[in-house]
Amino acid sequence: MVGFGKSDVGVKDQSTATKNTLSPDYLINLDHGDPTLFEPYWRKLGDKCTVVIRGNESMSYFADPSSFCWFLEPRLSDAIQSLHRVVGNAAVEDRYIVVGTGSSQLYQAALYALTSPGGAEPVNVVCAAPYYSTYKEATEYLSSGLYKWEGDAYTFDKEGAYIELITSPNNPDGTIREAVVNRGDGKLIYDLAYYWPQYTPITSQTDYDVTLFTFSKCTGHAGSRIGWALVKDKEVAQKMIKFMEINSIGVSKESQLRAAKILGVISEDCQNFRAVGSENFFEYAQRLMSERWEKLRDAVKNNPSLSLPKYPQEFCNFTGKYTEPHPGFAWLKYKESVDLRDLLRSQKIITRGGERFGADANHVRISMLSPEDVFNLFLARLSSLE
Amino acid sequence: MVGFGKSDVGVKDQSTATKNTLSPDYLINLDHGDPTLFEPYWRKLGDKCTVVIRGNESMSYFADPSSFCWFLEPRLSDAIQSLHRVVGNAAVEDRYIVVGTGSSQLYQAALYALTSPGGAEPVNVVCAAPYYSTYKEATEYLSSGLYKWEGDAYTFDKEGAYIELITSPNNPDGTIREAVVNRGDGKLIYDLAYYWPQYTPITSQTDYDVTLFTFSKCTGHAGSRIGWALVKDKEVAQKMIKFMEINSIGVSKESQLRAAKILGVISEDCQNFRAVGSENFFEYAQRLMSERWEKLRDAVKNNPSLSLPKYPQEFCNFTGKYTEPHPGFAWLKYKESVDLRDLLRSQKIITRGGERFGADANHVRISMLSPEDVFNLFLARLSSLE
C-alpha cells in the first residue's frame, strides 16, 4: 500500500496531469493502480450516469433491514447480479452478496470469517508469489492472533489449517491463477478484481466459495471505495457482515447508489441494440488497454535488456472472439540482476519493486491505468532507456 | 454492535415505520441509535442540500494528493473546520483532520496509531463504566497483539502503558466525562460524537490530542458513514492515515462531498441573518430532543420503579442560554434487581441491557433518536408498564 502517501513526489500532479502539458521534470508515478484512464468514457456519457441525492435521503444505517446484508443497497445488489450475468464471469445464483468499502476491507472480512478466536496458533495465510503486496500488509498490520502472513504458497509446507489467496488475473503479473496448495484443510479466497473483459478474455463463469470484486478496477471508480464479495456459505457471509458492522458499521450509501447506477448503465448498454460505431464500456476499455499494451510492447522490444510476460490468446465468451490479456499492470523484467525500480527511478518513473511482491528486484510492477499523457511520457522515457 | 443484524425482529419495519400506522404487535427496536428523527428537517430544506455527482467525477483514489490526508476532500475539511468554529465545541487550528468511514473506523485507526508492534504485551485499553458497548467488541474482535480490552477504567490498576477512552457526553448515560486513570504513561482518545448543541450545552472549546466526531450523530446522516478525527500530533495522524490506507484505501468520495455540502449549509444557516420563526438545524434538533426528554420524564415519573439520570443546567456558549442536556440515549434504571431488558422485551420494546456497558441488568440504554411515531408508541407502552 506504499505509494499513497504524500511522500511520493509526483503523486500530487497525477490527477490533474491531463490538464497541462507535462514538463520534462515531471515525476511519473506508476506505483499504484489509480484507474483514471477510463475517465473520458464516463465524461462522454454526460448525464447518463449522474446521481442526485437529496439531503433527507439514505440517512439510516440500514439500506434494507429485511435483507441478509442489511447495509447493502438493493439496487446495488441487483446491478451486481445483472452485470455478472451479462459478462458471464461469475455465478450469482444462490450467492450471498456482501458489500465492502473496496475489496481491501472485504479481504480482511474474509480472513475474520474464515478463522476463529481461541485457536492454538493463528491460521497461516499464503499466496503464490509474485503476490499482491497489500495482502501481506493487510494480514500483518494488526498483529492478529486469528491469522498470520506466511508468504509464498509455492513454498508453504506447514501442517494444519491455512487460507490461500488466489488473484486471477494475478496482480502484479497478469497470469491466470489456480490454487497451488490443494490440501483438504485449506480455505480459499479468490480475488477477481481484474476478471473483466478489458483485462482478460472471460473464459468461464467462475464458481468459488468466496470471490472478491471491486468497482475500482471494473469501471475505474476507485474514489467510491466499493467492493463486493460473492459468498456460497451462509455462515461465512454472516461473519463477513459482522466484520463490516464492527469495522465501519456498513458501507457508504451514496457510493452504493452511484455504483448501482453506473453498473446498471453498463449492463444495459451491453445488452441493447446499438448504433454502428458506438462502443459499450467494455469495448471501449478493451480497445484502450489493447492500444496501450501494443505501444508498451513496441517500446520494450527495442531494448534487449527488458522483457514482458507473454499471454496466450483465448476465446472470450463475452466478446465472442479470441482475445489476448491486457493486464492492468505490466510486470517488467530486466535480464540482469539490477534493481530495476532504482533504474527507472533515475528516469523519473516511480514503480513498485519486485521484492514487495515476493519476487526479485529485477522486476517491477507498472500501472497501465494512468491518464493518457502520463502514459505517453512514460513510454517516451522507457524508450530512451539504455 | 448487536442490534444491526436481521435476527433482531422489528428492525425490519423501523425505517418505514413512519409511513404506516403502527400495529399493537409492532416490535419497537430502540437497541441501536439510528438517528432518523432529524429526517423531517432535511426534507423541509428541499434542494438546498442536494448533491449531484456526474459519472466521471471523483474517480481517483486521491481527493487531494498534495494534502497531508490525501483521501480527505478539501471541501469536507473546510466544512468541518467551519462548523467547529461556529459551534465552538473543538479547537481546529493547527490540527490534522483525518476522515474515516464513520468514527468506528477512526477509533480502530487511533488504537493502531497509539500502539506499536513488537511490544512484550498488548497495550491495555480502558474506559470508565458504563462504557459504549462497541468499544469492547472493536478492541477484541481481531485478537490483536497491539492492544487489548481491559474494561472499566475505574478499577484499572495494571502497570505500564494504557489507552483510555473518554466519551463525553457519555454513551450510554449522557454524563460529561473526564479521564479517570490520569497516569503519565496513558494515551487518551476522546469520543465526542454527542458533543453538539442538541444533546448537551457547549460549555467549552475542547482541545485534546485525539478527538473523534461523527456525521451520523451531528446531523443524523448515519448512512453516509463519515467520521473525522482532530489530531494534534503529526506522527499519530500519519499512522491513522496509514491505517485508513490499509483498512479501506481511504473513504468514499461521494459521502465526503455530501457531508461537506450538509455541514456547510448548517454553518451558513447558523451564521446568517434569519427570518423570525425560522430555525437553524441545531435549534430544531435541540427543540426536538427537549420535547422528547420532557415526554419521557413524564412517562417515567408515574412509575416509582423507574428512574432516569438528572443532568445539571449549564450555560451553552453556542445558544447563549442555560440549557439542560438531552442525550441521544436514555439510561433507564429499575430500582429493584430485575432484568429490565427482559421486562421491556415483554412489552415489545427492544433495548440494550446494562451488562453490555459494564453495568447492571437493572439498567437499559434506550435510543431517543427513532422516528416520531415509534417514539410515541414507546412512550405509550412505557407508561402502561406496571
PDB file of C-alpha atoms in Angstrom, chain A residues 127-132 135 154 165-177 191-192 194-195 200 311 327-331 357 365:
ATOM      1  CA  CYS A 127      -0.493 -16.638  -1.812  1.00  0.00           C
ATOM      2  CA  ALA A 128       1.608 -17.793  -4.750  1.00  0.00           C
ATOM      3  CA  ALA A 129       4.442 -15.337  -5.493  1.00  0.00           C
ATOM      4  CA  PRO A 130       4.557 -12.893  -7.071  1.00  0.00           C
ATOM      5  CA  TYR A 131       1.608 -11.797  -4.922  1.00  0.00           C
ATOM      6  CA  TYR A 132      -0.240  -8.510  -4.430  1.00  0.00           C
ATOM      7  CA  TYR A 135      -2.154  -8.722   1.134  1.00  0.00           C
ATOM      8  CA  TYR A 154       4.558 -22.491  -3.554  1.00  0.00           C
ATOM      9  CA  LEU A 165      -5.457 -16.308  -1.738  1.00  0.00           C
ATOM     10  CA  ILE A 166      -5.807 -16.658  -5.474  1.00  0.00           C
ATOM     11  CA  THR A 167      -5.647 -13.497  -7.557  1.00  0.00           C
ATOM     12  CA  SER A 168      -6.697 -14.104 -11.114  1.00  0.00           C
ATOM     13  CA  PRO A 169      -5.700 -12.416 -13.336  1.00  0.00           C
ATOM     14  CA  ASN A 170      -2.804 -12.003 -10.975  1.00  0.00           C
ATOM     15  CA  ASN A 171      -1.604  -8.695  -9.584  1.00  0.00           C
ATOM     16  CA  PRO A 172       1.263  -7.982 -10.385  1.00  0.00           C
ATOM     17  CA  ASP A 173       1.915 -10.270 -13.379  1.00  0.00           C
ATOM     18  CA  GLY A 174      -1.455 -10.727 -15.112  1.00  0.00           C
ATOM     19  CA  THR A 175      -1.367 -14.528 -15.221  1.00  0.00           C
ATOM     20  CA  ILE A 176      -4.437 -16.709 -14.753  1.00  0.00           C
ATOM     21  CA  ARG A 177      -4.155 -18.467 -11.422  1.00  0.00           C
ATOM     22  CA  ASP A 191      -9.642 -12.034  -5.725  1.00  0.00           C
ATOM     23  CA  LEU A 192     -11.035 -11.448  -9.216  1.00  0.00           C
ATOM     24  CA  TYR A 194      -9.238  -7.858 -12.845  1.00  0.00           C
ATOM     25  CA  TYR A 195     -11.503 -10.591 -14.232  1.00  0.00           C
ATOM     26  CA  THR A 200      -8.507 -10.662 -19.900  1.00  0.00           C
ATOM     27  CA  TYR A 311      -0.037 -14.228 -22.629  1.00  0.00           C
ATOM     28  CA  PRO A 327      -3.426  -6.628 -17.629  1.00  0.00           C
ATOM     29  CA  GLY A 328      -3.890  -3.544 -15.502  1.00  0.00           C
ATOM     30  CA  PHE A 329      -0.223  -3.768 -14.536  1.00  0.00           C
ATOM     31  CA  ALA A 330       2.865  -4.520 -16.589  1.00  0.00           C
ATOM     32  CA  TRP A 331       5.303  -6.869 -14.888  1.00  0.00           C
ATOM     33  CA  PHE A 357       5.589  -8.963  -4.309  1.00  0.00           C
ATOM     34  CA  ARG A 365       5.128  -3.567 -11.424  1.00  0.00           C
TER      35      ARG A 365
END
